[in-house]
Amino acid sequence: MEKQVLGRTGRLVSVVGLGTWQLGADWGSVTDDQARAVLDASLESGVTFFDTADVYGDGRSEQAVGAFRADHADAGITVATKMGRRMDQVPENYVLENFREWTDRSRRNLGMETLDLVQLHCPPTAVYSSDEVYDALDTLVEEGVTAAYGVSVETVDEALTAIARPGVATVQIILNAFRLKPLDEVLPAASEAGVGIIARVPLASGLLSGRYTHETTFADDDHRTFNRKGEAFDVGETFSGVPFDVGVDAAARFTELTGTALNQDLTPAQAAIAWVWQRAGVSTVIPGARTPEQARLNAAAGSAQVLGPLFTSGVREIYDDAIKEHVQDKW
């Protein structure tokens, strides 16, 4: 597994991490034993970066990650959590008093005196421009509550606003073969500022695995069922905002590209993950996994050879032909 420095945290992390939303909720049922098996398989495969949030299963994901980390105290694990989505999404709630309450809860869930990294969890856009918010986050660092802080964003503009702040260590953003806009400005700006980029949703909620057909359905408690039109949260988090049928057709083209433009044996999902972490400026990419086998296959993408210009130009062609009109101007 390749490793890179995670922005201003100074931490060396695996280029493929693990997103743990699915271990808490919203991706169908995952038992405690299944969650632990996924975490174990990830670490065994070289993953050292685990991303969670206080809202994933109302703390269930944090608790699972925290117990796992405690059992592997010498493994060099970095845990990032997120805060803010457990209250009404208004700027007035993003204040030091609430930050302390939220981080104290995460510290208990994770069993950590000092959090490695805490991120604002896609707050209202105005929050990214608030001096008071960054002063409060600086206070958490000064008090030893967290070693570093970052933001998770929905849009390119939000990312650029945060990158300009000197205390921001990382920016988490959706980046995949169906969401190319961050390549133009966000990644260069982050590189210049020394801010780490955590790339989420690298498989476009599974579309880029190439396993879905137009007839594929998902469980009722899976966001790929209940959030297709943004009923629960930003629609860009589900299939990267791409209409499902459009995405299925584009994913078939991506699968074909994987078979014709690579000189190495990778599955479509592995190619999608490797392509993301190999973009200049990306620190780590955080696919989710619901089974140990998925975790191992995802992690294996962290040792992929350079995919090359033919593959990258093919990704751009698919995006321009089929995807751009649906996502470029929204995020």
XYZ file of C-alpha atoms in Angstrom:
331
model
C 0.000 0.000 0.000
C 1.313 3.426 -0.956
C 1.256 6.110 1.748
C 1.125 9.903 1.640
C 1.094 12.789 4.098
C -2.404 13.892 5.042
C -2.098 17.617 4.457
C -1.377 19.838 7.433
C -1.948 17.007 9.906
C 1.563 15.771 9.056
C 0.300 12.192 9.412
C 1.382 9.476 6.995
C -1.702 7.552 5.863
C -2.555 4.847 3.358
C -3.626 6.196 -0.032
C -6.688 3.960 0.211
C -8.539 4.360 3.482
C -11.915 3.107 4.616
C -15.102 5.116 4.775
C -17.310 3.733 7.527
C -20.717 5.299 6.878
C -21.982 1.830 5.918
C -20.939 0.416 9.295
C -23.396 2.741 11.005
C -26.462 3.093 8.810
C -28.022 3.955 5.444
C -26.475 1.167 3.353
C -28.640 -1.731 4.502
C -28.075 -3.840 7.581
C -24.539 -4.546 8.800
C -24.094 -6.490 12.052
C -21.434 -5.699 14.644
C -19.512 -8.834 13.670
C -19.657 -7.898 9.993
C -18.435 -4.396 10.777
C -15.505 -5.750 12.758
C -14.618 -8.172 9.972
C -14.488 -5.302 7.472
C -12.235 -3.264 9.763
C -9.936 -6.232 10.369
C -9.653 -7.020 6.652
C -8.868 -3.383 5.870
C -6.040 -3.134 8.374
C -4.630 -6.497 7.298
C -4.580 -5.135 3.733
C -2.585 -2.045 4.652
C -5.318 0.503 5.381
C -4.332 2.929 8.143
C -6.886 5.731 7.598
C -10.470 5.329 8.802
C -13.145 7.982 8.290
C -16.306 8.086 10.370
C -18.852 10.615 11.707
C -20.944 11.173 14.792
C -24.128 10.863 12.757
C -23.382 7.456 11.197
C -25.817 5.259 13.047
C -25.996 7.999 15.713
C -22.546 7.004 16.968
C -22.550 3.308 16.092
C -19.827 3.704 13.457
C -17.625 5.733 15.797
C -18.006 3.121 18.531
C -17.051 0.302 16.168
C -14.006 2.187 14.901
C -13.010 3.202 18.417
C -13.134 -0.347 19.765
C -11.163 -1.553 16.769
C -8.536 1.146 17.184
C -8.136 0.314 20.881
C -7.367 -3.295 19.974
C -4.694 -2.135 17.509
C -3.073 0.688 19.435
C 0.333 0.172 17.820
C -0.852 -0.135 14.218
C -0.375 3.514 13.257
C -4.078 4.064 12.648
C -5.420 7.562 11.942
C -9.110 8.164 12.634
C -11.017 11.103 11.203
C -14.498 11.879 12.392
C -17.047 14.531 11.437
C -19.478 16.673 13.402
C -22.462 18.943 12.955
C -25.205 16.916 11.301
C -26.999 15.931 14.503
C -28.599 19.374 14.876
C -30.648 21.653 12.654
C -28.537 22.813 9.738
C -28.390 26.541 10.446
C -25.171 28.572 10.788
C -26.140 29.654 14.303
C -25.511 26.118 15.573
C -21.854 26.145 14.524
C -20.439 27.694 17.694
C -17.760 26.732 20.218
C -20.227 25.506 22.861
C -21.725 23.006 20.434
C -18.312 22.065 19.035
C -17.207 21.114 22.532
C -20.355 19.061 23.109
C -20.072 17.296 19.757
C -16.378 16.512 20.063
C -16.761 15.313 23.651
C -19.360 12.830 22.435
C -17.068 11.659 19.635
C -14.155 11.336 22.051
C -16.278 9.072 24.239
C -17.478 7.021 21.287
C -13.963 6.624 19.914
C -12.229 6.253 23.278
C -9.757 9.006 22.363
C -8.570 11.822 24.602
C -7.469 13.844 21.580
C -9.107 13.273 18.211
C -6.720 12.842 15.281
C -8.879 14.906 12.946
C -12.360 16.364 13.250
C -14.187 17.702 10.209
C -17.222 19.930 9.859
C -19.743 17.665 8.170
C -21.042 19.504 5.111
C -22.465 22.453 7.074
C -24.481 25.333 5.576
C -22.402 27.215 3.018
C -22.163 30.360 5.145
C -20.251 28.426 7.823
C -17.175 28.099 5.595
C -16.764 31.900 5.547
C -17.212 32.541 9.265
C -14.195 33.834 11.197
C -15.886 32.809 14.439
C -16.158 29.195 13.281
C -12.431 28.923 12.568
C -11.596 30.684 15.841
C -13.673 28.061 17.649
C -11.953 25.230 15.798
C -8.559 26.721 16.648
C -9.645 26.730 20.274
C -10.346 22.980 20.130
C -6.795 22.423 18.914
C -5.350 24.694 21.603
C -7.300 22.811 24.276
C -6.085 19.431 23.043
C -9.547 18.246 22.052
C -8.386 17.531 18.513
C -4.964 17.481 16.912
C -6.250 18.997 13.665
C -9.434 20.029 11.926
C -10.809 20.016 8.416
C -14.032 20.332 6.502
C -16.203 18.076 4.401
C -17.835 19.926 1.522
C -20.430 19.482 -1.177
C -19.205 22.080 -3.687
C -15.990 23.258 -5.284
C -16.625 26.809 -4.063
C -16.945 25.617 -0.466
C -13.667 23.734 -0.814
C -11.819 26.758 -2.175
C -13.166 28.942 0.640
C -11.916 26.479 3.267
C -8.523 25.922 1.634
C -7.793 29.627 2.014
C -7.990 29.327 5.815
C -4.575 28.736 7.449
C -5.829 26.321 10.110
C -7.649 23.934 7.788
C -5.656 20.710 7.554
C -7.872 18.754 5.154
C -10.798 19.077 2.795
C -13.029 16.100 2.088
C -14.829 16.233 -1.250
C -16.581 13.927 -3.703
C -14.126 13.001 -6.435
C -14.528 10.138 -8.873
C -14.708 9.376 -12.593
C -18.242 10.809 -12.593
C -17.290 13.972 -10.647
C -14.297 15.647 -12.283
C -14.849 19.319 -11.453
C -12.522 19.282 -8.386
C -9.596 18.498 -10.701
C -9.672 21.967 -12.234
C -9.209 24.232 -9.204
C -9.577 22.393 -5.897
C -6.680 19.959 -6.201
C -4.166 22.583 -7.441
C -5.222 25.031 -4.709
C -4.968 22.361 -2.013
C -1.523 21.297 -3.215
C -0.245 24.858 -3.159
C -1.616 25.462 0.343
C -0.482 22.122 1.769
C -4.054 21.071 2.505
C -4.839 17.357 2.310
C -7.618 16.118 0.057
C -9.745 13.222 1.291
C -11.673 11.909 -1.714
C -15.015 10.352 -0.862
C -17.636 8.459 -2.917
C -14.935 7.156 -5.303
C -17.256 4.515 -6.751
C -20.259 6.830 -7.172
C -22.211 4.777 -4.615
C -21.197 1.567 -6.354
C -22.027 2.555 -9.939
C -18.396 2.439 -11.024
C -18.085 -1.167 -9.896
C -20.015 -2.029 -13.049
C -22.205 -4.483 -11.139
C -25.518 -2.634 -11.429
C -28.122 -2.954 -14.154
C -31.204 -0.870 -14.855
C -33.160 -3.441 -12.829
C -30.956 -3.333 -9.718
C -32.810 -2.425 -6.510
C -31.614 -1.639 -2.999
C -32.999 -2.111 0.506
C -35.526 0.374 1.819
C -33.034 1.568 4.461
C -30.318 2.140 1.839
C -29.800 5.754 0.760
C -29.586 4.514 -2.830
C -33.325 3.919 -2.460
C -34.501 6.756 -0.239
C -32.280 9.654 -1.351
C -32.323 9.443 -5.149
C -33.952 12.862 -5.385
C -32.299 14.359 -2.310
C -35.150 13.531 0.041
C -32.844 13.042 3.060
C -29.643 14.991 2.260
C -27.754 16.410 -0.699
C -28.555 14.293 -3.742
C -24.918 14.531 -4.798
C -24.064 12.004 -2.092
C -26.115 9.316 -3.858
C -24.666 8.081 -7.168
C -22.707 11.372 -7.177
C -25.917 13.094 -8.273
C -26.008 11.188 -11.569
C -29.431 9.805 -12.572
C -29.270 6.064 -11.955
C -30.008 4.903 -15.493
C -27.517 7.385 -16.942
C -24.944 6.141 -14.479
C -25.520 2.482 -15.330
C -24.899 3.154 -19.008
C -21.814 5.274 -18.322
C -20.481 2.642 -15.916
C -20.708 0.046 -18.686
C -18.440 2.281 -20.772
C -16.083 2.629 -17.806
C -15.939 -1.155 -17.431
C -15.082 -1.480 -21.118
C -12.372 1.163 -20.719
C -10.875 -0.788 -17.835
C -10.609 -3.820 -20.075
C -9.018 -2.028 -23.027
C -6.871 0.840 -21.719
C -4.914 -0.756 -18.867
C -1.770 -2.865 -18.864
C -2.594 -4.355 -15.451
C -5.299 -6.614 -14.078
C -7.732 -4.455 -12.134
C -11.469 -4.700 -11.609
C -13.500 -1.627 -12.585
C -13.853 -0.726 -8.908
C -10.115 -1.008 -8.332
C -9.393 1.082 -11.419
C -11.841 3.741 -10.217
C -10.195 3.885 -6.784
C -6.649 3.872 -8.154
C -7.465 6.612 -10.638
C -8.618 8.867 -7.787
C -5.639 8.437 -5.459
C -3.248 8.904 -8.353
C -4.545 12.430 -9.040
C -1.974 15.007 -7.929
C -3.119 16.602 -4.687
C -5.183 13.695 -3.352
C -3.950 12.424 0.017
C -6.267 9.448 0.451
C -9.462 8.005 -0.980
C -12.109 6.429 1.239
C -14.284 3.781 -0.416
C -16.724 1.973 1.804
C -16.990 -1.795 2.123
C -19.708 -4.018 3.522
C -17.761 -7.302 3.379
C -14.145 -8.295 4.099
C -13.674 -9.294 0.455
C -14.750 -5.849 -0.721
C -12.362 -4.287 1.783
C -9.433 -6.383 0.533
C -10.161 -5.688 -3.120
C -10.492 -1.954 -2.477
C -7.250 -1.857 -0.527
C -5.414 -3.673 -3.314
C -6.027 -0.635 -5.513
C -3.570 1.199 -3.263
C -0.675 -0.659 -4.870
C -1.817 -0.247 -8.483
C 0.701 0.958 -11.045
C 0.132 4.297 -12.768
C -2.957 3.919 -14.920
C -1.621 6.100 -17.708
C -2.857 8.821 -20.087
C -4.956 6.527 -22.289
C -7.133 5.542 -19.347
C -7.340 9.095 -18.040
C -8.385 10.467 -21.425
C -11.025 7.753 -21.600
C -12.396 8.810 -18.217
C -12.644 12.390 -19.433
C -14.413 11.325 -22.635
C -17.068 9.362 -20.729
C -17.572 12.291 -18.371
C -17.902 14.861 -21.140
C -20.228 12.687 -23.223
C -22.563 11.310 -20.575
C -22.099 12.818 -17.112
C -21.019 16.462 -17.245
C -24.414 17.934 -18.064
C -25.908 16.328 -14.941
C -23.327 17.391 -12.324
C -20.851 20.047 -13.471
C -22.925 23.121 -12.660
C -24.424 21.790 -9.405
C -21.395 21.070 -7.244
